[in-house]
Amino acid sequence: MSNPEWVAVDWGTTHLRLWLMSAQGDVLERLDNAQGMGALAPVEFEQVLTGLIGDRLSGVTPVVVCGMAGARQGWQEAPYVPVPCVPPGARDAIRVTTADPRLDVYILPGLSQAQPADVMRGEETQIGGFISQEPDFDGVLCLPGTHCKWAHISAREVVSFRTFMTGELFSLLGTQSVLRHSVSDGWDADAFETAVNDAMARPAGIGAELFSIRAAGLVHDQSPDVARARLSGLLIGLELAAARPYWLGQEVVVLGADGLSDIYLNALKTQSVWCRAASGEDTVLNGLKAAYAQLKADT
Amino acid sequence: MSNPEWVAVDWGTTHLRLWLMSAQGDVLERLDNAQGMGALAPVEFEQVLTGLIGDRLSGVTPVVVCGMAGARQGWQEAPYVPVPCVPPGARDAIRVTTADPRLDVYILPGLSQAQPADVMRGEETQIGGFISQEPDFDGVLCLPGTHCKWAHISAREVVSFRTFMTGELFSLLGTQSVLRHSVSDGWDADAFETAVNDAMARPAGIGAELFSIRAAGLVHDQSPDVARARLSGLLIGLELAAARPYWLGQEVVVLGADGLSDIYLNALKTQSVWCRAASGEDTVLNGLKAAYAQLKADT
């Protein structure tokens, strides 16, 4: 196998994804494991990298990293760039001094927003990848996940964005709260739609509607599949109610993994939003490619 | 020490509270430990009881129990009584067959509501205790806790009620979510009030406001005391927004432990609600006394 010209890395809190890239921009190899930032001390990042790709490096090899590796508790802090701005590229990256001279590491910064206070790390690179493919896009990106991001894009810039803890709430409530007794791994599409509509119609009611999921199981034998879909629908409906200034009258592109993107698309369709999906994995790699292209243009 | 005429027990998910009662209605002894329903198999309830009070029993002794001991996964299921109804007394209790013939155990049922689906176990006895002290009360009781209950009381009946997962959400978000990095054990009264008002004004925004607690720490160095008070204020504000049909134009009595009751009273006062506190512990014992009085009247 040939050696990579450069290495693209998406280093999140719980996952590490890494692509060995050819000079032609092709993927030579893709690695994916659970050595996320959350499990690593700062000195361990380089060790993980050389352990994974050390035998594939010949000369000095650029490594372009996005995500939580640039957080204060990560490998080395890459300060946030405030919006509005274009998604950060290699020119905005910090360079990390490594013990292995073959590694030439660039960590891309995240984005921050002063009012309302908000931050992202990693999603800005997905956004950059999307814009590199659709430079004339003027609309809204929705990036579902543990912390779902909504970003308004115009003239290749991130104008503003907002983060929702929907994924984390769903996980905590479904596995740690009293609702864990009521939900299964199943799904019920009608219950999901009803719940989205209920939460959008009466967002304030969410606190009581959540406990009703438990009570409906006890009082009305509500099925665990219905319960899980309803929990998801209430939380996503609450998110859509608050994100209305983002999606109302806009074209929305959902960037993420297939299953979760489909759930968001279904929720948006209940509100007749003009929406479509794009692959989250493709876009993060495209973003890292765009960041690397900037580096190559400069040298 | 004299032997009890009867024993009052509040057997919750995480705690067991038990009072040995004299014929005159005085407390001979009070026990409190962590042997809650959640930690016990059905056969263990009797063992816990005889271990704690076995040497204090002379003849057959009535034991009146409220709370989660009557849940399906508890000691023995005491089916819910549907509202509207007076708080259940000994006539509505189930009797448990015990190995120790000195124990004569009555488990009080909880309450259920068909629409909106809701249930309670234990709070109905606090409500009964409150009504036994203030039989002419016409208004609303708020019982803060892991699952806060709001109940409309009229003509000694529970007319309707609603449960909010506010306490459980606060605990999960503050200790298990990304917000755990941002909150302390401290408090900031102004931040709490602002957050209550923010959530009541824009309840739908809660999903984004939660993540902003984290972001404000990173972007604006928001203090962890402010962060914790803001998390509490947002969640209680969301609850008050949904519970508005309960408290609007009503007299509200908050029944609970001092610290948490004060937080709720402060939140209600931001909305100029006519409210006062009553002790949660006194009311549950008063409720068990009222249930026992019914038993004594029947024999």
PDB file of C-alpha atoms in Angstrom, chain B residues 5 44 71 79 84 93 103 112 126 174 178 207 238 282 299:
ATOM      1  CA  GLU B   5     -49.939   0.787  69.245  1.00  0.00           C
ATOM      2  CA  GLU B  44     -37.318  -8.481  51.718  1.00  0.00           C
ATOM      3  CA  ALA B  71     -46.020  -0.360  43.337  1.00  0.00           C
ATOM      4  CA  PRO B  79     -54.002  -0.661  42.644  1.00  0.00           C
ATOM      5  CA  PRO B  84     -61.479  12.747  41.498  1.00  0.00           C
ATOM      6  CA  ALA B  93     -55.721  -0.286  51.526  1.00  0.00           C
ATOM      7  CA  LEU B 103     -47.533  -7.656  61.732  1.00  0.00           C
ATOM      8  CA  SER B 112     -54.267   7.679  38.935  1.00  0.00           C
ATOM      9  CA  GLN B 126     -49.235  13.923  52.182  1.00  0.00           C
ATOM     10  CA  GLY B 174     -26.258  18.644  36.475  1.00  0.00           C
ATOM     11  CA  VAL B 178     -22.190  18.033  29.407  1.00  0.00           C
ATOM     12  CA  GLY B 207     -33.500  23.131  24.619  1.00  0.00           C
ATOM     13  CA  LEU B 238     -40.665  25.635  32.319  1.00  0.00           C
ATOM     14  CA  ASP B 282     -45.546  16.634  59.097  1.00  0.00           C
ATOM     15  CA  THR B 299     -62.936  -1.883  64.409  1.00  0.00           C
TER      16      THR B 299
END
